[in-house]
Amino acid sequence: MSFRTTPSADYVEDVSPGRGTLPPRAWYASSDAARLSLNGSWRFRLSATADAEDDSFAEEDHDAGSWAEITVPGHWVLQGEGAFGSPIYTNHLYPFPVDPPHVPTENPTGDHLRVFDLPAGWPADGGAVLRFDGVESCARVWLNGTELGEFKGSRLPHEFAVAHLLKATGNVLAVRVHQWSAGSYLEDQDQWWLPGIFRDVTLLHRPAGAVGDFFVHASYDHTTGEGTLRVDSEVHGRVTVPELDIDVATGEPVTVSVAPWTAETPRLYDGVLATEGERVPLRIGFRTVALEDGLIKVNGRAVLFKGVNRHEWHHERGRALDLETMREDVLLMKRHNLNAVRTSHYPPHPAFLDLCDEYGLWVVDECDLETHGFVEQDWRDNPVDDDRWTPALLDRAARMVERDKNHPSVVLWSLGNEAGTGRGLTAMAEWIHGRDPGRLVHYEGDWNCRDTDVYSRMYAFHEEVDRIGRRLDGGSRRRRELPFIQCEYGHAMGNGPGGLADYQALFEKHERLQGGFVWEWIDHGVRHAELGYAYGGDFGEELHDGNFVCDGLVFPDRTPSPGLAEYKKVLEPVEIEGEGTSGTVRVTNKQDFADLAALAFEWSCQVDGETVESGSLSVPALAAGESAEVKLPETPVDGRGGERQWTVRALLAHDTAWGPKDHVVAWGQFAVGTRPLPACPATDRPVADDGRITLGPGAFDARTGALLSIGGVRVGSTPRLDVWRATTDNDEGAAWQTDTRYGLLWRTLGLHRMRHRLVGVDAGEDALTVRARVAPAAREIGLDTVYRWTSDGERLRLTVSVTPEGDWTVPLPRLGVRFGLPEADAVEWFGGGPGEAYPDTATASMVGRWRSTVDALQTPYLRPQENGARADVRWVELGGLRIEGDPEFWFTARRWTSEQLDAARHRTDLTPGDTVWVNLDHGQHGIGSQSCGPGPLPRYFLKAGPAEFSFVFSAGRE
């Protein structure tokens, strides 16, 4: 008697990339050859292990009528309302034992069946290819009972020759997909683990003499203005570009005058590659990428990447994206002044690159490779330094390059992400350099730049970036001579990221610094019936990284976050600077290639935030890098004598492919004179009567000094000192940054549970003075606080004086007062807006008159946290009160306390109460991006020190 001791599906743990597939080749969206999409409804059966079912399901007569149905492209764990398992989120830890190349016996395996007929008119001659554009993580394929082979490489295309197996009707396509495989060790990419056939499945007819692989070489000589086109083709044919009068044989170069392709001016020429059996449309962009003078240059000019990292994500469909969702991403990027995208951490759906070609985005195309989990064992047994895995690595590199090589938007190839170092990466770099010398190679993990053409880092602090820019960073001579980019910076998790403007100033200051890519584009929240959006741990994962997967500039439904509004302002391609007294504005074109001919400019003048006059502004079509002083009109005459600002905007002069006419591209704002401060002389005296003290319109409790009402407006909770905020993800910091995680330090100190001790209440001649000590339990430090109330008879002024006691070694989260109003809904304010702002995220805050509701003031971060502050507020009206600040202040209003906000884990945990809690803050601590990167710069710290600030309360307008 014998027993089988190894699984029959041993290919799952084979380190090879697979068998039976065709060599990789160039991708194209269409041709005149027939094609049949096999997307749609498939029969589906889920098994617990790779060996749970036999292969009989692939036979032509198998009855799958009782099977479930799922949609392809799709992930089975996001379908069936939980019947097919759940998503798993880990940042870098493998959710299975690290025992390469082995995976657990508990290996969810999905059998997929699709029965299809060939459409009428499908050619009877020639070949046919079955194409899979993306399957996670390992697939074995049969057609009409015949096994075709298997493959790994989830985000990469794989093709099989199938013409000999096709029949007119009743074709049975069977695909067995395993969640875990040896390939999973190469795909540890800070995202949800989501098995399934998640990209297109297509049957392609290949006529005799059909187009095979081809490589469009379209260079541009910036000294002559000429482009040289050569299309190398596996199958001989001709290339025509009617607009350029080009008609040449494949392999034959031709040089003509052209307009170049850049991300700012994405000029494409329509052409055709015609062989004996097929015609393939081409979209040709002429551009040359080179490493010259230690810089990345395109068409002879250095470029500044204003980029973002983009995972593919949809809150309901996961990584199964349709064309319109991809287009939405590109349009949002263009409308927010981004010019570059890194395809973290795998090649995207190829249609996304078509969109980047069309609309104009520089692309760093990244290979489907990450082995980050091996860092837990000091990179021991890392596949990229194990020769057995090198064929798989080279296969992944080749499938990326061959698929995407004809996209002008792709300017750098990236070997992968967070995979340590090793011989396999060197082999990949050597192969890519040999196959495509017309692009550069990137890999962040290669700090010595042995294999790469650019020095790349993640989350380098501002100070280090400055040193790198000045070439004082040490390292090898080769590295110091290379350009530098931050392939990840500005971790956009929750409220933030802060410090983007400070990074951008460094990028623009030092030539060597060629920009960076904010992490990341979108929050990977999963739509959830009870939680709104789910993140790590919400599906019962035994190992997960919580909401670390929610770190995007747009929310899961692609609503822009305040972080994206801030980044748009930071990245403006036009700088507008002025002084109120000079009568001129300085306009600088910060683009790398385009002039300002596509923009129109307008000016407006505001008094107390309201526009009193506006008009167009004549600005020359400045070339890239040029500046000009432009005269403003005479300051409009207005009798109100309030605070005045000039605002100058740069708008799209006409509709473009990515934005409508009058879309605001950039703006600048500057004051005329100084702001008049609110006056409220102390002319009234406190009057005590029957347990109350009356001072002007204010009524106070005589024993405690608590404010009870102002005029007819009842105050639910008296204004008192507040230093706590519901910690942001960036306050909480990353686990490895223990010494500067201010959220942890604040909690350790007890700032989330401050106690208020009343010292005394004094009704003097012209003021009501309340003294208190505010301090945390178990600590000897405190804040000596004096509330001084005065009135001119109609208004009430509160002056707060704060003196720290003891050794304060950490900054404060906030410093101001909090009080409650029983009723408030509509809000109007004069100050920064329209969105939230904090000390290091306030670049996009525009001074003006703004209106909102209390509910609309909230920013719906997936993990609730401090949000919604408006900066530089002069006055605010809500709940029947008008509040003026001396000096300007931060204003926040919400229907729950900071403590309730702090305790919530999802939006659905927040239940509106009967009180609107209002914060008037003299100061806020900066935000930073310490959830993965640096904390706030020291200049944004809210240090504990003596402070005094005032607010003037009065009845609001009816």
Short mmCIF file of N, CA, C and O in Angstrom, two decimals, residues 300-372:
data_model
loop_
_atom_site.label_atom_id
_atom_site.label_comp_id
_atom_site.label_asym_id
_atom_site.label_seq_id
_atom_site.Cartn_x
_atom_site.Cartn_y
_atom_site.Cartn_z
N GLY A 300 15.81 67.26 -23.28
CA GLY A 300 16.87 68.21 -22.98
C GLY A 300 16.64 69.05 -21.75
O GLY A 300 17.49 69.86 -21.40
N ARG A 301 15.53 68.88 -21.05
CA ARG A 301 15.24 69.70 -19.87
C ARG A 301 15.03 68.81 -18.64
O ARG A 301 14.40 67.75 -18.72
N ALA A 302 15.54 69.28 -17.52
CA ALA A 302 15.29 68.57 -16.27
C ALA A 302 13.82 68.69 -15.90
O ALA A 302 13.20 69.73 -16.12
N VAL A 303 13.28 67.63 -15.34
CA VAL A 303 11.88 67.63 -14.95
C VAL A 303 11.77 67.57 -13.43
O VAL A 303 12.65 67.04 -12.74
N LEU A 304 10.70 68.16 -12.92
CA LEU A 304 10.40 68.12 -11.50
C LEU A 304 9.13 67.30 -11.32
O LEU A 304 8.05 67.71 -11.74
N PHE A 305 9.27 66.13 -10.70
CA PHE A 305 8.12 65.24 -10.52
C PHE A 305 7.26 65.75 -9.37
O PHE A 305 7.72 65.89 -8.24
N LYS A 306 6.02 66.02 -9.69
CA LYS A 306 5.01 66.41 -8.70
C LYS A 306 4.01 65.28 -8.65
O LYS A 306 2.96 65.32 -9.28
N GLY A 307 4.38 64.25 -7.90
CA GLY A 307 3.73 62.97 -8.11
C GLY A 307 3.00 62.38 -6.93
O GLY A 307 2.98 62.92 -5.82
N VAL A 308 2.39 61.24 -7.22
CA VAL A 308 1.64 60.49 -6.22
C VAL A 308 1.82 59.02 -6.51
O VAL A 308 2.00 58.60 -7.66
N ASN A 309 1.83 58.22 -5.46
CA ASN A 309 1.80 56.77 -5.60
C ASN A 309 0.36 56.31 -5.75
O ASN A 309 -0.52 56.74 -5.00
N ARG A 310 0.13 55.43 -6.69
CA ARG A 310 -1.24 54.99 -6.97
C ARG A 310 -1.36 53.48 -6.90
O ARG A 310 -0.81 52.76 -7.73
N HIS A 311 -2.05 52.99 -5.90
CA HIS A 311 -2.58 51.63 -5.92
C HIS A 311 -3.87 51.65 -6.74
O HIS A 311 -4.58 52.65 -6.78
N GLU A 312 -4.17 50.52 -7.35
CA GLU A 312 -5.48 50.38 -7.99
C GLU A 312 -6.50 50.03 -6.92
O GLU A 312 -6.30 49.08 -6.15
N TRP A 313 -7.60 50.81 -6.86
CA TRP A 313 -8.57 50.53 -5.82
C TRP A 313 -9.95 51.06 -6.18
O TRP A 313 -10.09 52.14 -6.74
N HIS A 314 -10.95 50.24 -5.85
CA HIS A 314 -12.34 50.66 -5.88
C HIS A 314 -12.98 50.12 -4.62
O HIS A 314 -12.75 48.96 -4.23
N HIS A 315 -13.79 50.94 -3.95
CA HIS A 315 -14.28 50.59 -2.62
C HIS A 315 -15.25 49.41 -2.61
O HIS A 315 -15.54 48.84 -1.55
N GLU A 316 -15.76 49.03 -3.77
CA GLU A 316 -16.64 47.87 -3.87
C GLU A 316 -16.02 46.73 -4.67
O GLU A 316 -16.25 45.56 -4.38
N ARG A 317 -15.21 47.06 -5.67
CA ARG A 317 -14.67 46.05 -6.58
C ARG A 317 -13.19 45.76 -6.36
O ARG A 317 -12.59 44.99 -7.12
N GLY A 318 -12.59 46.38 -5.38
CA GLY A 318 -11.17 46.13 -5.11
C GLY A 318 -10.29 46.60 -6.25
O GLY A 318 -10.37 47.76 -6.69
N ARG A 319 -9.46 45.69 -6.77
CA ARG A 319 -8.55 46.07 -7.87
C ARG A 319 -9.14 45.80 -9.24
O ARG A 319 -8.42 45.87 -10.25
N ALA A 320 -10.40 45.51 -9.31
CA ALA A 320 -11.08 45.31 -10.58
C ALA A 320 -11.65 46.65 -11.05
O ALA A 320 -12.80 46.99 -10.78
N LEU A 321 -10.83 47.42 -11.73
CA LEU A 321 -11.20 48.78 -12.14
C LEU A 321 -11.68 48.81 -13.57
O LEU A 321 -11.12 48.13 -14.44
N ASP A 322 -12.70 49.63 -13.82
CA ASP A 322 -13.14 49.85 -15.18
C ASP A 322 -12.48 51.10 -15.74
O ASP A 322 -11.82 51.86 -15.03
N LEU A 323 -12.67 51.32 -17.03
CA LEU A 323 -11.98 52.42 -17.70
C LEU A 323 -12.38 53.76 -17.14
O LEU A 323 -11.54 54.65 -16.95
N GLU A 324 -13.66 53.96 -16.83
CA GLU A 324 -14.10 55.26 -16.35
C GLU A 324 -13.55 55.57 -14.96
O GLU A 324 -13.27 56.72 -14.64
N THR A 325 -13.39 54.56 -14.13
CA THR A 325 -12.76 54.79 -12.83
C THR A 325 -11.31 55.20 -13.00
O THR A 325 -10.82 56.10 -12.32
N MET A 326 -10.62 54.55 -13.92
CA MET A 326 -9.23 54.94 -14.20
C MET A 326 -9.16 56.36 -14.75
O MET A 326 -8.28 57.15 -14.38
N ARG A 327 -10.09 56.69 -15.62
CA ARG A 327 -10.11 58.04 -16.17
C ARG A 327 -10.37 59.07 -15.06
O ARG A 327 -9.77 60.15 -15.04
N GLU A 328 -11.26 58.72 -14.13
CA GLU A 328 -11.54 59.63 -13.02
C GLU A 328 -10.27 59.91 -12.22
O GLU A 328 -10.03 61.05 -11.81
N ASP A 329 -9.47 58.88 -12.00
CA ASP A 329 -8.20 59.08 -11.30
C ASP A 329 -7.32 60.08 -12.04
O ASP A 329 -6.78 61.03 -11.45
N VAL A 330 -7.15 59.86 -13.34
CA VAL A 330 -6.27 60.72 -14.12
C VAL A 330 -6.78 62.16 -14.14
O VAL A 330 -6.01 63.12 -13.97
N LEU A 331 -8.07 62.35 -14.34
CA LEU A 331 -8.61 63.71 -14.38
C LEU A 331 -8.46 64.40 -13.03
O LEU A 331 -8.12 65.59 -12.97
N LEU A 332 -8.70 63.68 -11.94
CA LEU A 332 -8.49 64.28 -10.62
C LEU A 332 -7.04 64.67 -10.41
O LEU A 332 -6.74 65.73 -9.85
N MET A 333 -6.13 63.84 -10.85
CA MET A 333 -4.71 64.17 -10.71
C MET A 333 -4.37 65.43 -11.50
O MET A 333 -3.72 66.35 -10.98
N LYS A 334 -4.80 65.49 -12.73
CA LYS A 334 -4.49 66.66 -13.55
C LYS A 334 -5.11 67.93 -12.98
O LYS A 334 -4.48 69.00 -12.97
N ARG A 335 -6.33 67.82 -12.47
CA ARG A 335 -7.03 69.00 -11.94
C ARG A 335 -6.44 69.45 -10.60
O ARG A 335 -6.75 70.55 -10.13
N HIS A 336 -5.62 68.61 -10.00
CA HIS A 336 -4.97 68.97 -8.73
C HIS A 336 -3.47 69.17 -8.92
O HIS A 336 -2.69 69.06 -7.96
N ASN A 337 -3.08 69.46 -10.15
CA ASN A 337 -1.71 69.91 -10.47
C ASN A 337 -0.66 68.82 -10.35
O ASN A 337 0.54 69.13 -10.36
N LEU A 338 -1.05 67.56 -10.23
CA LEU A 338 -0.05 66.49 -10.26
C LEU A 338 0.42 66.29 -11.69
O LEU A 338 -0.35 66.44 -12.65
N ASN A 339 1.68 65.93 -11.83
CA ASN A 339 2.19 65.65 -13.17
C ASN A 339 2.83 64.27 -13.29
O ASN A 339 3.36 63.93 -14.34
N ALA A 340 2.81 63.47 -12.21
CA ALA A 340 3.52 62.19 -12.24
C ALA A 340 2.82 61.19 -11.34
O ALA A 340 2.21 61.54 -10.33
N VAL A 341 2.97 59.92 -11.69
CA VAL A 341 2.40 58.84 -10.89
C VAL A 341 3.38 57.67 -10.88
O VAL A 341 3.99 57.34 -11.89
N ARG A 342 3.57 57.13 -9.70
CA ARG A 342 4.33 55.89 -9.55
C ARG A 342 3.33 54.77 -9.36
O ARG A 342 2.46 54.85 -8.49
N THR A 343 3.42 53.72 -10.15
CA THR A 343 2.41 52.68 -10.14
C THR A 343 2.72 51.67 -9.04
O THR A 343 3.08 50.53 -9.29
N SER A 344 2.55 52.11 -7.83
CA SER A 344 2.89 51.29 -6.67
C SER A 344 1.91 50.14 -6.49
O SER A 344 0.71 50.37 -6.52
N HIS A 345 2.39 48.96 -6.29
CA HIS A 345 3.76 48.49 -6.48
C HIS A 345 3.72 47.37 -7.50
O HIS A 345 4.16 46.25 -7.26
N TYR A 346 3.16 47.69 -8.67
CA TYR A 346 2.94 46.72 -9.74
C TYR A 346 2.47 47.50 -10.96
O TYR A 346 1.96 48.62 -10.85
N PRO A 347 2.62 46.92 -12.13
CA PRO A 347 2.09 47.60 -13.32
C PRO A 347 0.57 47.71 -13.22
O PRO A 347 -0.11 46.75 -12.83
N PRO A 348 0.01 48.85 -13.58
CA PRO A 348 -1.45 49.01 -13.52
C PRO A 348 -2.12 48.32 -14.69
O PRO A 348 -1.45 47.77 -15.58
N HIS A 349 -3.42 48.36 -14.69
CA HIS A 349 -4.15 47.95 -15.89
C HIS A 349 -3.58 48.75 -17.06
O HIS A 349 -3.37 49.96 -16.96
N PRO A 350 -3.29 48.11 -18.20
CA PRO A 350 -2.63 48.83 -19.29
C PRO A 350 -3.43 50.02 -19.81
O PRO A 350 -2.84 50.98 -20.32
N ALA A 351 -4.74 49.99 -19.68
CA ALA A 351 -5.54 51.13 -20.13
C ALA A 351 -5.21 52.39 -19.34
O ALA A 351 -5.38 53.50 -19.85
N PHE A 352 -4.77 52.24 -18.10
CA PHE A 352 -4.40 53.41 -17.32
C PHE A 352 -3.23 54.14 -17.97
O PHE A 352 -3.19 55.39 -17.99
N LEU A 353 -2.29 53.40 -18.52
CA LEU A 353 -1.15 54.03 -19.18
C LEU A 353 -1.57 54.72 -20.48
O LEU A 353 -1.00 55.75 -20.85
N ASP A 354 -2.56 54.16 -21.16
CA ASP A 354 -3.12 54.88 -22.32
C ASP A 354 -3.63 56.25 -21.89
O ASP A 354 -3.44 57.26 -22.60
N LEU A 355 -4.29 56.31 -20.75
CA LEU A 355 -4.82 57.58 -20.26
C LEU A 355 -3.70 58.53 -19.88
O LEU A 355 -3.79 59.75 -20.11
N CYS A 356 -2.63 58.01 -19.30
CA CYS A 356 -1.47 58.85 -18.96
C CYS A 356 -0.84 59.41 -20.23
O CYS A 356 -0.40 60.57 -20.25
N ASP A 357 -0.79 58.61 -21.28
CA ASP A 357 -0.29 59.11 -22.57
C ASP A 357 -1.18 60.24 -23.08
O ASP A 357 -0.70 61.28 -23.56
N GLU A 358 -2.48 60.04 -22.98
CA GLU A 358 -3.44 60.97 -23.58
C GLU A 358 -3.51 62.29 -22.82
O GLU A 358 -3.50 63.37 -23.43
N TYR A 359 -3.60 62.22 -21.50
CA TYR A 359 -3.81 63.43 -20.71
C TYR A 359 -2.50 64.06 -20.23
O TYR A 359 -2.49 65.26 -19.92
N GLY A 360 -1.46 63.27 -20.13
CA GLY A 360 -0.16 63.81 -19.76
C GLY A 360 0.21 63.60 -18.31
O GLY A 360 -0.06 64.46 -17.46
N LEU A 361 0.84 62.47 -18.00
CA LEU A 361 1.42 62.22 -16.69
C LEU A 361 2.73 61.47 -16.89
O LEU A 361 2.79 60.50 -17.66
N TRP A 362 3.79 61.91 -16.21
CA TRP A 362 5.01 61.11 -16.17
C TRP A 362 4.71 59.86 -15.35
O TRP A 362 4.06 59.92 -14.31
N VAL A 363 5.24 58.72 -15.79
CA VAL A 363 4.96 57.46 -15.10
C VAL A 363 6.26 56.76 -14.72
O VAL A 363 7.17 56.61 -15.55
N VAL A 364 6.32 56.36 -13.45
CA VAL A 364 7.33 55.40 -13.00
C VAL A 364 6.60 54.07 -12.92
O VAL A 364 5.75 53.86 -12.04
N ASP A 365 6.89 53.19 -13.86
CA ASP A 365 6.19 51.92 -13.98
C ASP A 365 6.92 50.89 -13.13
O ASP A 365 8.10 50.59 -13.37
N GLU A 366 6.22 50.35 -12.13
CA GLU A 366 6.88 49.51 -11.13
C GLU A 366 6.52 48.04 -11.32
O GLU A 366 5.36 47.70 -11.58
N CYS A 367 7.52 47.20 -11.15
CA CYS A 367 7.34 45.77 -11.34
C CYS A 367 6.52 45.17 -10.20
O CYS A 367 6.49 45.70 -9.09
N ASP A 368 5.87 44.06 -10.48
CA ASP A 368 5.04 43.36 -9.51
C ASP A 368 5.95 42.56 -8.58
O ASP A 368 6.05 41.34 -8.67
N LEU A 369 6.61 43.28 -7.66
CA LEU A 369 7.60 42.64 -6.80
C LEU A 369 7.72 43.38 -5.48
O LEU A 369 8.01 44.59 -5.46
N GLU A 370 7.49 42.68 -4.38
CA GLU A 370 7.81 43.16 -3.05
C GLU A 370 7.93 41.96 -2.12
O GLU A 370 7.04 41.10 -2.10
N THR A 371 9.01 41.92 -1.35
CA THR A 371 9.24 40.83 -0.40
C THR A 371 9.44 41.39 1.00
O THR A 371 10.24 40.88 1.79
N HIS A 372 8.69 42.42 1.33
CA HIS A 372 8.92 43.21 2.53
C HIS A 372 8.88 42.38 3.81
O HIS A 372 9.55 42.69 4.79
#
